[in-house]
PDB file of C-alpha atoms in Angstrom:
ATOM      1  CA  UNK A 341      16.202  46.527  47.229  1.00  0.00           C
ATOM      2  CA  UNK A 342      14.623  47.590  44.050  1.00  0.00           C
ATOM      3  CA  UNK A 343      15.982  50.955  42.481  1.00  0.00           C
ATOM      4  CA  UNK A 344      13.927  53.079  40.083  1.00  0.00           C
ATOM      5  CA  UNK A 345      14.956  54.957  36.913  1.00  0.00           C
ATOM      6  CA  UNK A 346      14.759  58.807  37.079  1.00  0.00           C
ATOM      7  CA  UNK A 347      15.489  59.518  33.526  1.00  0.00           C
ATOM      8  CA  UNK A 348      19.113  60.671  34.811  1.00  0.00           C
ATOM      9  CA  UNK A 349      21.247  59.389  32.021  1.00  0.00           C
ATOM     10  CA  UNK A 350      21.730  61.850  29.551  1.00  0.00           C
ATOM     11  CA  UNK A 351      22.923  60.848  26.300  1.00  0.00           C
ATOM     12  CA  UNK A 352      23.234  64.360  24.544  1.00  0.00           C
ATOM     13  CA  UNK A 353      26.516  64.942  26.184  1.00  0.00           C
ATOM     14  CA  UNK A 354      28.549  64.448  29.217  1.00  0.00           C
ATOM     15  CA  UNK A 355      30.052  62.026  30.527  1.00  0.00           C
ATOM     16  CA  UNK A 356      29.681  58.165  28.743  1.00  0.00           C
ATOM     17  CA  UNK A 357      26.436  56.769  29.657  1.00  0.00           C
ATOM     18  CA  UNK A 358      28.514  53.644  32.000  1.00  0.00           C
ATOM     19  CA  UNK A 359      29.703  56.793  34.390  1.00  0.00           C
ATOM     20  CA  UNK A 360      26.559  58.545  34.413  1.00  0.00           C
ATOM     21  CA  UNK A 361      25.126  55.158  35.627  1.00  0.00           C
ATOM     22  CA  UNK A 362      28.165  54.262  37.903  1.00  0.00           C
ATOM     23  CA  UNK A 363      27.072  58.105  39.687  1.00  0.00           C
ATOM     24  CA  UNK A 364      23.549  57.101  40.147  1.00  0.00           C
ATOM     25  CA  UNK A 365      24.219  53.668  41.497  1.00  0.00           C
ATOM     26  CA  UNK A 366      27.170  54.946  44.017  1.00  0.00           C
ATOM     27  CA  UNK A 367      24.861  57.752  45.330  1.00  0.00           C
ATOM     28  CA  UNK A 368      22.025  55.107  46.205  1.00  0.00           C
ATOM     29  CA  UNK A 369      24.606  52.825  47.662  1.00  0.00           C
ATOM     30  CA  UNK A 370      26.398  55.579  49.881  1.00  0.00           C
ATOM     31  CA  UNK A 371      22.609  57.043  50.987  1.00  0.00           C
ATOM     32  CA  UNK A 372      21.800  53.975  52.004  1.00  0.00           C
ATOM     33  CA  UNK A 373      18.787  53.945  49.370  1.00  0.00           C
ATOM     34  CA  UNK A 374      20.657  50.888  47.625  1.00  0.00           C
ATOM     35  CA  UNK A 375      21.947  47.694  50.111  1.00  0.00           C
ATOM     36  CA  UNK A 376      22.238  43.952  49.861  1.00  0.00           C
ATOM     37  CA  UNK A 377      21.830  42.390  46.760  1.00  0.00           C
ATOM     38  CA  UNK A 378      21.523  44.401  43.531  1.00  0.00           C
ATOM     39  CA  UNK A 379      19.287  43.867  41.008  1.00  0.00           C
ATOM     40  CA  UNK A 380      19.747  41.869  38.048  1.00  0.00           C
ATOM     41  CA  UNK A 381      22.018  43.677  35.371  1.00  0.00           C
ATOM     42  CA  UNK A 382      18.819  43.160  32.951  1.00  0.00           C
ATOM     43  CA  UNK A 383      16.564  44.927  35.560  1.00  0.00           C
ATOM     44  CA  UNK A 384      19.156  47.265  35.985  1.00  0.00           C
ATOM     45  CA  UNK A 385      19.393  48.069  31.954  1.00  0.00           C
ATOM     46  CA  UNK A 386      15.519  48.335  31.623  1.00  0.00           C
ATOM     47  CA  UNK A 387      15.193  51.024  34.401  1.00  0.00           C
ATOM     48  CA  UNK A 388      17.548  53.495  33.124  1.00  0.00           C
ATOM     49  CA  UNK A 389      17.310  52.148  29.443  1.00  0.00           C
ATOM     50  CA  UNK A 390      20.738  51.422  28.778  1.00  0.00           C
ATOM     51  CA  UNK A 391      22.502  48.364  27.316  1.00  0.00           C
ATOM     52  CA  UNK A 392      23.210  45.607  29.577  1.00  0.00           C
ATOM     53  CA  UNK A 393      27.012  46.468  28.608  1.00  0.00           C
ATOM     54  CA  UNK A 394      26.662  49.623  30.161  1.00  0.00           C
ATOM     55  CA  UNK A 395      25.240  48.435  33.197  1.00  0.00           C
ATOM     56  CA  UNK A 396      28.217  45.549  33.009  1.00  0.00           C
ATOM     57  CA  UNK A 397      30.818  48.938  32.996  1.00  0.00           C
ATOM     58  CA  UNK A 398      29.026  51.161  35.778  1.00  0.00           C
ATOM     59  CA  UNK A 399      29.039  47.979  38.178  1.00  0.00           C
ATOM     60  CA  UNK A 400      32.679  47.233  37.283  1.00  0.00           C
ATOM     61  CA  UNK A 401      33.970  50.711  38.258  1.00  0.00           C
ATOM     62  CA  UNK A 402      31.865  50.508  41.428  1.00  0.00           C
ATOM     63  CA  UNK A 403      33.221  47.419  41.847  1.00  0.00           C
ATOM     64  CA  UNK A 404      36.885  48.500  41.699  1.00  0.00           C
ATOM     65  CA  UNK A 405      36.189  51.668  43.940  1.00  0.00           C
ATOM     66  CA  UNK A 406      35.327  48.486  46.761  1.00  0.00           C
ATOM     67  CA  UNK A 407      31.517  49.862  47.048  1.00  0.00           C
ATOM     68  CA  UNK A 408      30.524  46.163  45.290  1.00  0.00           C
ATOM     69  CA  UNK A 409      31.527  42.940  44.959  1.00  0.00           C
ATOM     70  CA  UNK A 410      30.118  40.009  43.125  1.00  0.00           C
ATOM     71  CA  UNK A 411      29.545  36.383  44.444  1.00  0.00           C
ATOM     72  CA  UNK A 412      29.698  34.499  41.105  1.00  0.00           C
ATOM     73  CA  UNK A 413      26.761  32.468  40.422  1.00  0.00           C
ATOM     74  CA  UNK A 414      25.135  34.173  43.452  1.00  0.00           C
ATOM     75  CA  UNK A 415      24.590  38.024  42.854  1.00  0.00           C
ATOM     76  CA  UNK A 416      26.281  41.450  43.247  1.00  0.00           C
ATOM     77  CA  UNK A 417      26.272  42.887  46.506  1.00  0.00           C
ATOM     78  CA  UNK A 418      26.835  45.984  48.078  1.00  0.00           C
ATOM     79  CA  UNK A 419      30.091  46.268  50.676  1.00  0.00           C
ATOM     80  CA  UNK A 420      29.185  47.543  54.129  1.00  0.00           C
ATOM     81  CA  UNK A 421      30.794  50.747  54.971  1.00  0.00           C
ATOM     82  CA  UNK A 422      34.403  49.725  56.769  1.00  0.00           C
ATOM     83  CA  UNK A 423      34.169  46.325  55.179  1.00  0.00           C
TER      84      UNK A 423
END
């Protein structure tokens, strides 16, 4: 599934750029837009232009809310709805 940047991360002020990404991300997974395998954290970072870091936090957080888990050495992947 490939996932586009909309220019949504705002780095004037609100919330920590990680969160702002974590918001984007969990919106596409829970519409549906975003399933499977996610994209690489690099191809992630160069969308929204943040730090691969930042990408590293936003997938953690999804990760611990159970909308994510990662296979090592295989991938991140979204988790079905009632998985």
């Amino acid at each position: 599934m490939i996932i586009y940047g909309h220019g949504m991360i705002d780095r004037d002020g609100g919330p920590p750029p990680w969160m702002q990404l974590a918001a984007v991300l969990r919106e596409q997974i829970r519409s549906g837009q975003l399933a499977g395998k996610l994209p690489s954290e690099k191809y992630i970072g160069q969308q929204y232009s943040v730090a691969i870091g930042t990408v590293r936090k936003a997938i953690a957080a999804l990760r611990e809310e159970g909308l994510v888990r990662t296979e090592h050495g295989w991938g991140t992947y979204t988790v079905p709805p009632g998985e």
